[in-house]
Tab-separated table of C-alpha atoms and ligand atoms in Angstrom:
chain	number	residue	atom	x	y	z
A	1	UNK	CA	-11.907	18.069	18.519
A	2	UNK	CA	-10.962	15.073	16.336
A	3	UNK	CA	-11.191	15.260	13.307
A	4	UNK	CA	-12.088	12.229	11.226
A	5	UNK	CA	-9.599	11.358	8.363
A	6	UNK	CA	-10.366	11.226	4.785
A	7	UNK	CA	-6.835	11.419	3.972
A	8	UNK	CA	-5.288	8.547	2.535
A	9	UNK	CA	-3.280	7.851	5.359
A	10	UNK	CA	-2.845	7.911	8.150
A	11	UNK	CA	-6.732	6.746	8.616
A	12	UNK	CA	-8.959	6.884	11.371
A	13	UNK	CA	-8.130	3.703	13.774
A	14	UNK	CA	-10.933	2.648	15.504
A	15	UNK	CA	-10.989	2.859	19.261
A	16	UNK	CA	-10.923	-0.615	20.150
A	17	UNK	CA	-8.327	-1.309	17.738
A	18	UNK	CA	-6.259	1.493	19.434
A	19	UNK	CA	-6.526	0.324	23.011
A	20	UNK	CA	-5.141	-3.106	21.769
A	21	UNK	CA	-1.604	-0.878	21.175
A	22	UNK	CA	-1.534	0.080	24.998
A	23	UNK	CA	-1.177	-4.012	25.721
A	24	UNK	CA	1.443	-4.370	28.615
A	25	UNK	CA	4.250	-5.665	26.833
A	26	UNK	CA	5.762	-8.588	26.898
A	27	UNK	CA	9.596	-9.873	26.475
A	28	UNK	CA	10.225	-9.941	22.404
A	29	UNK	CA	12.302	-13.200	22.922
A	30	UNK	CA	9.337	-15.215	24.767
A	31	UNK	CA	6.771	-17.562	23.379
A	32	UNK	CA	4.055	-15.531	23.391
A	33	UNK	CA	6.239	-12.883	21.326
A	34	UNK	CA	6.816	-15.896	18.676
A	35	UNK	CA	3.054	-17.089	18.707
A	36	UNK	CA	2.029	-13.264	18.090
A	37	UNK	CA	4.360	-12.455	15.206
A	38	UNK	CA	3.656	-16.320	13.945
A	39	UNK	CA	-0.391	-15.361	14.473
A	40	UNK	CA	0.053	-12.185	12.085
A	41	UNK	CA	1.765	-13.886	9.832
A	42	UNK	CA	-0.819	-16.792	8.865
A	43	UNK	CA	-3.707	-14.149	8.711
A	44	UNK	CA	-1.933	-11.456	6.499
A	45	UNK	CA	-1.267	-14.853	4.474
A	46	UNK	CA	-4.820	-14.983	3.858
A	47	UNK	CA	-5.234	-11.492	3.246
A	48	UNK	CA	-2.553	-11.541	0.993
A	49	UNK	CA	-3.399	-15.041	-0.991
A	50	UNK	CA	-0.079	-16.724	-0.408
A	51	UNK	CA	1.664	-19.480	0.817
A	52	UNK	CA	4.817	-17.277	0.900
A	53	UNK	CA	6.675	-16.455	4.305
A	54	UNK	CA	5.152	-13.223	5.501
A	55	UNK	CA	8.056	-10.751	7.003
A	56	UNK	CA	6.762	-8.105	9.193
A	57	UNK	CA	9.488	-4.375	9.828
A	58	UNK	CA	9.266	-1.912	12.476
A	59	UNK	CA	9.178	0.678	9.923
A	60	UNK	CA	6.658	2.335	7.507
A	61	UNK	CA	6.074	0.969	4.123
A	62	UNK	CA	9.396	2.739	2.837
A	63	UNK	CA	11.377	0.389	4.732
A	64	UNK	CA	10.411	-2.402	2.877
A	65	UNK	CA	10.570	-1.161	-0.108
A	66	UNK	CA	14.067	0.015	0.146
A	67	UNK	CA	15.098	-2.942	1.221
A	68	UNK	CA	13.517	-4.847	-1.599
A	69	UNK	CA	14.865	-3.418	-4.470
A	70	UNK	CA	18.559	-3.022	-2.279
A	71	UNK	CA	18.296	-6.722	-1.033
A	72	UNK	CA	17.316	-8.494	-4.401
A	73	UNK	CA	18.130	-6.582	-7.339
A	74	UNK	CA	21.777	-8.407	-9.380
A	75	UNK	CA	21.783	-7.141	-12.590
A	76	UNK	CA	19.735	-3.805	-12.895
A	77	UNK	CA	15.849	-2.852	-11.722
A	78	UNK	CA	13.058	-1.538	-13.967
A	79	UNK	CA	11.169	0.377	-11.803
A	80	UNK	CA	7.938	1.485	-13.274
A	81	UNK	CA	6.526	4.774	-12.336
A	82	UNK	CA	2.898	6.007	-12.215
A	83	UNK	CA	3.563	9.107	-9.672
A	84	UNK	CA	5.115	9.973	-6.300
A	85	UNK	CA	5.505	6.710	-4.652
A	86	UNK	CA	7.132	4.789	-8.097
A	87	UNK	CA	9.767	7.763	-7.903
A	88	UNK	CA	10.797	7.456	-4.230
A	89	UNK	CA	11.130	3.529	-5.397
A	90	UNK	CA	14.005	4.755	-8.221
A	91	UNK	CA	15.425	7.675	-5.128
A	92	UNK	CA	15.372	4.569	-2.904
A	93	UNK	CA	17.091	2.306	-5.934
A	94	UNK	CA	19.992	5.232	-6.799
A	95	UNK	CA	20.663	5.871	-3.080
A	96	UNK	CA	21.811	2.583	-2.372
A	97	UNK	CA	23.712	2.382	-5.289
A	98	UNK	CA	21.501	-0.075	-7.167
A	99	UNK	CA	21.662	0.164	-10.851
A	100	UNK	CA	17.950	0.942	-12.321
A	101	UNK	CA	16.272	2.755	-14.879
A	102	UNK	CA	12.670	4.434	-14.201
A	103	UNK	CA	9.742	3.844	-16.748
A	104	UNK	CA	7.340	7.222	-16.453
A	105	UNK	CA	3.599	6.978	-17.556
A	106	UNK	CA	2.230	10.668	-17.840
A	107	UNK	CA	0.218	11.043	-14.570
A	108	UNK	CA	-2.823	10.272	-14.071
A	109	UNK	CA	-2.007	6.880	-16.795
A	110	UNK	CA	-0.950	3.690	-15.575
A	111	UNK	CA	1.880	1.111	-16.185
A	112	UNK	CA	0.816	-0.592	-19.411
A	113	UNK	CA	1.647	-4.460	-19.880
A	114	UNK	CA	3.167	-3.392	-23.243
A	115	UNK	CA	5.726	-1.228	-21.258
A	116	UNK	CA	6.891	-3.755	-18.997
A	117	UNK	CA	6.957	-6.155	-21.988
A	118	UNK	CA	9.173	-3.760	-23.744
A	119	UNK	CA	11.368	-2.893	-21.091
A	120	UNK	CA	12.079	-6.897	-20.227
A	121	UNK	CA	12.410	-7.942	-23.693
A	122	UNK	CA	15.653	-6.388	-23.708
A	123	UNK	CA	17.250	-8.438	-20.862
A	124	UNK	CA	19.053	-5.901	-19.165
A	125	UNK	CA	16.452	-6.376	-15.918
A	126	UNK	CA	16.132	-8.880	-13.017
A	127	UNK	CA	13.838	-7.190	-10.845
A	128	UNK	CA	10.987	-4.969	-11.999
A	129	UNK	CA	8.441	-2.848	-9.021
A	130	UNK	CA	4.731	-1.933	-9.934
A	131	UNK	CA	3.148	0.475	-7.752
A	132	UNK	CA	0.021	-1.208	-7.675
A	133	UNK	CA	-2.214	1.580	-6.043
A	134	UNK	CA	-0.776	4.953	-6.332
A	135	UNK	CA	-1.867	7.384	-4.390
A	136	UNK	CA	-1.140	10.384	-5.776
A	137	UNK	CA	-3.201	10.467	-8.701
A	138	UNK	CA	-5.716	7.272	-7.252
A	139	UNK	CA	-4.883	5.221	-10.142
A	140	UNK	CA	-5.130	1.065	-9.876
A	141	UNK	CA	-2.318	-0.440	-12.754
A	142	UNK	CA	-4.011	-2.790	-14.591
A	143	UNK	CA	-1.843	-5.946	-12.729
A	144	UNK	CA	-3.506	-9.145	-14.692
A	145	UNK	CA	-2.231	-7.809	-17.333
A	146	UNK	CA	1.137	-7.124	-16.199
A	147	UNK	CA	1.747	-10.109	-14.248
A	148	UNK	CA	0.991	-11.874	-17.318
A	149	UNK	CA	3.866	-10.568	-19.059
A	150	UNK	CA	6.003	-11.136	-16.231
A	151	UNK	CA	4.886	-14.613	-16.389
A	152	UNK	CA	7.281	-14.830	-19.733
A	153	UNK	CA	10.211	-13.777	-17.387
A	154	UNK	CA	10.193	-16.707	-14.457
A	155	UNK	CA	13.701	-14.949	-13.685
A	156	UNK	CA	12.875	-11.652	-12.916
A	157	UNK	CA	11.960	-10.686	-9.487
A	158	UNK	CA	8.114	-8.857	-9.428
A	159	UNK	CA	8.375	-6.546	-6.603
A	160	UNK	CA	4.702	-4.905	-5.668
A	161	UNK	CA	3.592	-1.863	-3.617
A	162	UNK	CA	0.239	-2.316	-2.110
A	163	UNK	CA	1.062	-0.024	0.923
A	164	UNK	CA	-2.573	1.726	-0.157
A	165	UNK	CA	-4.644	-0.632	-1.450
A	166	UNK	CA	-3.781	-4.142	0.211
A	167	UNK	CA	-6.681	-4.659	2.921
A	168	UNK	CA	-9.164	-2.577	0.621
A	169	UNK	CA	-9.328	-4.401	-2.592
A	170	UNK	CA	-8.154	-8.140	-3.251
A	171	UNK	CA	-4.814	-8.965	-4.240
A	172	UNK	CA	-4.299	-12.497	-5.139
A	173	UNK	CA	-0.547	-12.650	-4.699
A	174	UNK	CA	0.137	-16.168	-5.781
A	175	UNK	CA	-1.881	-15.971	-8.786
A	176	UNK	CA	-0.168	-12.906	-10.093
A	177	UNK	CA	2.868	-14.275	-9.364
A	178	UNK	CA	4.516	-11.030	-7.055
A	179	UNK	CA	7.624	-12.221	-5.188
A	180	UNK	CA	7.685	-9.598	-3.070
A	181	UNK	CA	4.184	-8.104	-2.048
A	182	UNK	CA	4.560	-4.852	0.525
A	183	UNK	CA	1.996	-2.819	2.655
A	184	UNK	CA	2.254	-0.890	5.416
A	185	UNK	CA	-0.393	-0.434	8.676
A	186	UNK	CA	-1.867	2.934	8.351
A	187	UNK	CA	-3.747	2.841	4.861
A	188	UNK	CA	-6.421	-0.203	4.506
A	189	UNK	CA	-5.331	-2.157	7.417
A	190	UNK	CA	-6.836	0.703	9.721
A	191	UNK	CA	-3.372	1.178	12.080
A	192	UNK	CA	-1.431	4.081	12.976
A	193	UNK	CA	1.860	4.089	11.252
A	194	UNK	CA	4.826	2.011	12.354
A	195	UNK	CA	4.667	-1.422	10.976
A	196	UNK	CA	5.029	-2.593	7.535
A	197	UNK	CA	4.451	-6.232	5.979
A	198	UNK	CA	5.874	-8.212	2.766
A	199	UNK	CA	5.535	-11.373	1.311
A	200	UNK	CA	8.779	-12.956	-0.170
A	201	UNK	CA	8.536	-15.674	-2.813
A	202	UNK	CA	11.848	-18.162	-2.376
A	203	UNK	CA	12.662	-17.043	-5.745
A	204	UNK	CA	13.463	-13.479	-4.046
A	205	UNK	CA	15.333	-15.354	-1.432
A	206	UNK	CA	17.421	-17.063	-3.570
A	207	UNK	CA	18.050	-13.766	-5.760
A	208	UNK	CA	19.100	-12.127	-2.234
A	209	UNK	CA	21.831	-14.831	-1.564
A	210	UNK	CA	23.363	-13.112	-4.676
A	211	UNK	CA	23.365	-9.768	-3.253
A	212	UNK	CA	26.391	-8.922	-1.604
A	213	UNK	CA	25.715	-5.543	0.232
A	214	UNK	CA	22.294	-5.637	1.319
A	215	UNK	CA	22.625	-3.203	4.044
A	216	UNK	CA	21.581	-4.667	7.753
A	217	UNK	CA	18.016	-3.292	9.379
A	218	UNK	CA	16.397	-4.050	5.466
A	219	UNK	CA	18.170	-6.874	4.775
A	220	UNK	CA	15.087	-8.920	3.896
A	221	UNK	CA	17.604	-12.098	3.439
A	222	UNK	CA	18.877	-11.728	6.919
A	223	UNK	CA	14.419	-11.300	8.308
A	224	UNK	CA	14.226	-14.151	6.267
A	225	UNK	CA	16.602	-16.522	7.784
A	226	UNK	CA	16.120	-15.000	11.211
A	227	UNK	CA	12.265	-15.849	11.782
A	228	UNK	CA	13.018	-19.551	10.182
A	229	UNK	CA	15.977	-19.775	13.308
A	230	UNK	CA	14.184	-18.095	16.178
A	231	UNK	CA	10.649	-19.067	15.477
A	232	UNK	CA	8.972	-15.942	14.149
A	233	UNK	CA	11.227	-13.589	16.333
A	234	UNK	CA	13.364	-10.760	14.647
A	235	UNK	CA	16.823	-9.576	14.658
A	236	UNK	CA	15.825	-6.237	16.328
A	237	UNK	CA	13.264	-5.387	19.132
A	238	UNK	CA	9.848	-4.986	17.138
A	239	UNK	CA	7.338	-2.502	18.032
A	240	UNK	CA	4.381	-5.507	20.058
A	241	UNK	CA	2.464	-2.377	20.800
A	242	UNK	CA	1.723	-2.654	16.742
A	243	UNK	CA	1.782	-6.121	16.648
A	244	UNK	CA	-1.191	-6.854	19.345
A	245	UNK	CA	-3.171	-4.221	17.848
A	246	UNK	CA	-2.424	-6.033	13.890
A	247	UNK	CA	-3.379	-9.233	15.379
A	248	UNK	CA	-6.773	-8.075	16.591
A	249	UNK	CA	-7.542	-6.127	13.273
A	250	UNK	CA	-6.746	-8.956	11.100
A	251	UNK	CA	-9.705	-10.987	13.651
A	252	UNK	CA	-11.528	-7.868	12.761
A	253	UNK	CA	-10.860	-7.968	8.773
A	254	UNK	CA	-11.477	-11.603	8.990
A	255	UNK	CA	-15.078	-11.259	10.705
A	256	UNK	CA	-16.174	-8.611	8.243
A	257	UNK	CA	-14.896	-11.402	5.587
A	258	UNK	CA	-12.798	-10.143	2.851
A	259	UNK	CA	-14.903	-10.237	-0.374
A	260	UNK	CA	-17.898	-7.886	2.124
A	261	UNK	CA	-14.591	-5.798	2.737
A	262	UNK	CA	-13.892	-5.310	-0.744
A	263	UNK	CA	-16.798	-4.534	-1.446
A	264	UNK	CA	-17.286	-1.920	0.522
A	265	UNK	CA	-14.337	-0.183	-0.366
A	266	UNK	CA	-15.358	-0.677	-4.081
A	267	UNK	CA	-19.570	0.688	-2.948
A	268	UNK	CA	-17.667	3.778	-1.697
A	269	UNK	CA	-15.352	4.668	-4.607
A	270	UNK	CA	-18.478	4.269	-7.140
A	271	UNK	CA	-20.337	6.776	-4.835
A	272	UNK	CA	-17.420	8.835	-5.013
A	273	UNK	CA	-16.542	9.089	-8.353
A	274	UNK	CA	-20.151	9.738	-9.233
A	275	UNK	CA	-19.977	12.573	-6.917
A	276	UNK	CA	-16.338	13.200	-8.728
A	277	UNK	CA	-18.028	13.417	-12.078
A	278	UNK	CA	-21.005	15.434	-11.149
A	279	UNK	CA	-19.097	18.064	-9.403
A	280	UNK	CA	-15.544	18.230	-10.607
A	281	UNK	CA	-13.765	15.581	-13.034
A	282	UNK	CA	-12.223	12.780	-11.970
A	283	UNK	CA	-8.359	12.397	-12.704
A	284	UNK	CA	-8.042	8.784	-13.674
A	285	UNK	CA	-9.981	7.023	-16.334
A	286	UNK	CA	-12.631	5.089	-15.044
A	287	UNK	CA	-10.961	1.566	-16.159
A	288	UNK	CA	-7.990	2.611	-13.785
A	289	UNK	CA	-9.560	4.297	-11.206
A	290	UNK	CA	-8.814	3.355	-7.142
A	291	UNK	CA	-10.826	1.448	-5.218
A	292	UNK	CA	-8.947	3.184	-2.003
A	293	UNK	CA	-9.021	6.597	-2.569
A	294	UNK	CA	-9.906	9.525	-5.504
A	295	UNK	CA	-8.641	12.164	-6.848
A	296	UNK	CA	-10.386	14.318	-8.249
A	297	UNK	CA	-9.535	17.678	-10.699
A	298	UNK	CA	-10.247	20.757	-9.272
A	299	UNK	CA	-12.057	22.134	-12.312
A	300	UNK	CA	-14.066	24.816	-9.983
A	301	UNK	CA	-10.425	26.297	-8.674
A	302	UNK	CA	-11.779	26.149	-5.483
A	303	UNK	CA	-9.117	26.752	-2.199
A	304	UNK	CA	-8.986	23.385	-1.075
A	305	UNK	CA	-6.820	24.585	1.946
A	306	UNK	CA	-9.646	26.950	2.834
A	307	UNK	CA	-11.828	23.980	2.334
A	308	UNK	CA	-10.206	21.939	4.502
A	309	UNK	CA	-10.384	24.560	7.118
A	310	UNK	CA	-13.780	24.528	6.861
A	311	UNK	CA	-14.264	21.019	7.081
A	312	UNK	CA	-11.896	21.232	9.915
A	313	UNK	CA	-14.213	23.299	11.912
A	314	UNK	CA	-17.039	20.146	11.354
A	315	UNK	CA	-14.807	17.492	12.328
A	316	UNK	CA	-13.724	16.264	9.185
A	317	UNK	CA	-10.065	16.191	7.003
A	318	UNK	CA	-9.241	15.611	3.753
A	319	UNK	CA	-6.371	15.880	1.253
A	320	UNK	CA	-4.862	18.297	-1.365
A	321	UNK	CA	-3.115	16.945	-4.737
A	322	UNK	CA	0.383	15.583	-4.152
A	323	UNK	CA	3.663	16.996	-5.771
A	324	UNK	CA	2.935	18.508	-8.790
A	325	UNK	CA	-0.428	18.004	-8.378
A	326	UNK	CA	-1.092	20.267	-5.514
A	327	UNK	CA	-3.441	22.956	-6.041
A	328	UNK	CA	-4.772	21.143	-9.369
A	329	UNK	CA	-6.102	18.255	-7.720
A	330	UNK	CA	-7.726	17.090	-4.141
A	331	UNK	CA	-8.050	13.793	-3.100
A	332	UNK	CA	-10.493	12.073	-0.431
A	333	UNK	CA	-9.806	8.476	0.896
A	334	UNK	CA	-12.424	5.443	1.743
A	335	UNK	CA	-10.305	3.349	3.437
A	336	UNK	CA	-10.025	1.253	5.828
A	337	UNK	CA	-12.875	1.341	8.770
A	338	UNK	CA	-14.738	4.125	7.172
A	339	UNK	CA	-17.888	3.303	6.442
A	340	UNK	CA	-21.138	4.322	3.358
A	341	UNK	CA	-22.400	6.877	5.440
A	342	UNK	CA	-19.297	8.399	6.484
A	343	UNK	CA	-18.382	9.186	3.125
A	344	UNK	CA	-22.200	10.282	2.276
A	345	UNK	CA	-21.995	13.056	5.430
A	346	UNK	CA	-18.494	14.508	4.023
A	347	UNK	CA	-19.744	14.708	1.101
A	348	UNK	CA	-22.622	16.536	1.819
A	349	UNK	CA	-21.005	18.931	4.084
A	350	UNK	CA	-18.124	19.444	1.152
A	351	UNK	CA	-21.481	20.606	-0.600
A	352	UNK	CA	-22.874	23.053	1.697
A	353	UNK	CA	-19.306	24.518	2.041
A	354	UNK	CA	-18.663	25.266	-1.580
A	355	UNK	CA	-22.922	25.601	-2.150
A	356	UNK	CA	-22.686	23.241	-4.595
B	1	LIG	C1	1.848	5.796	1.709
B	1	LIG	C2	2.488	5.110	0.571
B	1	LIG	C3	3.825	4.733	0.573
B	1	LIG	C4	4.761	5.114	1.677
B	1	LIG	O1	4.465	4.369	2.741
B	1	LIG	P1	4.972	4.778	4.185
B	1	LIG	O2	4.280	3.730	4.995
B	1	LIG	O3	4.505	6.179	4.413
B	1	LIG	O4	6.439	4.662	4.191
B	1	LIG	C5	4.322	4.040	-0.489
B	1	LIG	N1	3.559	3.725	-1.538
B	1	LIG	C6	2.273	4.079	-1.590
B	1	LIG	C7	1.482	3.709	-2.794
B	1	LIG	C8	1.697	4.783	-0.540
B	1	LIG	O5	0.422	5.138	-0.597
């Protein structure tokens, strides 16, 4: 039996949207493969808020973000950590030998404007990374407020993960200024895994023409130039079975229209935190809660594997804490294509379970 996925990714894909991956394929160095990848990119523009060139990686989210921080970082990073995916960014940063210094918030608090301000002011940074959604602890960073500090730094490269939230809650990358904007296809987008998507200011290109070793496959410099050459083709053989099926959910996203998709996303995590709060506790403060997913304490001490297998047995999944948060914490995701009533039925059957 399938079950469905509250997990924050992967995410249930919708069955039309998975028959567009078993497209026959077609030669990557044709038209068609250039009007695809050239299609993708002018809708994710929308959904991203840009004018900036869009570059797309056979890879998961990771990719990209190793090659950001690899391909455009001169001086030293500041890479800003709210949980699990802001650390992997500084693992990612020391691996390649990038120098960079990680700014912790106690989990479950975000990145405060103050703390980028203080890190900047000292001028030891060009590039800084914001997770922007994490989803560990389901906390949204307050990102007016930072961009507006990083307004005061027109020389430092703003690098932004959005790999859980971009698609599910709106993002205005121009206006907050992000020069490179990165999400992947199996959170809000509603894919399976295997594709991930940035937007690059020319202010990050420029910084990457600085960068001597920026490795090859990530070398977002070397996507860059490659798509302006070969019309929207790519160095390497792309995965089309992805792409066909991203083209037809952006004509999807687009139909729904974005603000109806946002606010869905934003109906369901009310519902849920007022479940959260009646229940259990909810990690996050209200002000910084996700729009994509919660997590919620597990003040009751329930099993939440033994949950899960009983959910399991209904046709339903969901998640336990991450990292350090394991047995403390659970988290369930509204993401994507899943829809008010979805949500209402797990919840209720969550109920009966634990006879709450
Ligand atoms: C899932 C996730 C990632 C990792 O993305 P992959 O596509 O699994 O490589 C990074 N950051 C955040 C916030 C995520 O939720």
């Amino acid at each position: 039996m399938h079950k469905r996925l509250f997990i924050p990714g992967p995410v249930d894909v919708r069955e039309d949207v998975l028959q567009k991956m078993a497209t026959p394929q077609i030669g990557h160095r044709t038209k068609e493969a250039s009007a695809l990848q050239r299609s993708i990119s002018d809708k994710m523009r929308k959904l991203m808020y840009t004018e900036n060139e869009i570059l797309l990686s056979t890879s998961s989210g990771s990719g990209l973000m190793e090659g950001a921080v690899r391909s455009c970082t001169r001086k030293r990073a500041a890479i800003f950590s709210v949980g699990a995916f802001g650390d992997r960014w500084y693992e990612m940063a020391k691996s390649n030998n990038v120098p960079a210094d990680i700014f912790k918030s106690e989990l479950g608090k975000p990145t405060t404007p103050e703390m980028v301000e203080e890190a900047l002011s000292t001028g030891k940074y060009d590039l800084v990374t914001i997770t922007h959604n994490e989803t560990s602890t389901a906390i949204m960073n307050p990102v007016d407020e930072i961009a507006e500090v990083m307004r005061k730094y027109p020389d430092v490269i703003f690098c932004m993960d959005t790999v859980s939230s971009m698609g599910g809650t709106k993002i205005e990358v121009d206006k907050l200024g992000v020069d490179i904007c990165i999400t992947s296809t199996q959170k809000c987008l509603g894919l399976p895994a295997g594709l991930s998507i940035c937007s690059i200011s020319n202010k990050a290109i420029e910084a990457a023409k600085e960068v001597p070793h920026r490795g090859l496959y990530f070398d977002l410099l070397q996507l860059y130039e490659y798509i302006q050459k070969k019309d929207y083709q790519y160095p390497s053989t792309p995965s089309l079975a992805h792409m066909f099926a991203l083209d037809y959910q952006l004509d999807n996203i687009m139909a729904e229209g974005l603000e109806n998709r946002f606010n869905r996303h934003l109906e369901m995590a009310k519902y849920t935190r007022a479940w959260a709060e009646k229940h259990f506790e909810m990690l996050a403060e209200e002000k910084y809660a996700s729009n994509t997913l919660t997590t919620i304490r597990n003040t009751k001490e329930i099993s939440v594997s033994d949950l899960n297998k009983e959910l399991g047995k209904r046709g339903y999944m969901i998640s336990n804490g991450y990292g350090k948060l394991k047995d403390v914490t659970f988290r369930i995701a509204h993401m994507a294509d899943t829809q008010m009533n979805d949500l209402k039925v797990l919840l209720e059957t969550i109920e009966e379970i634990l006879g709450l």
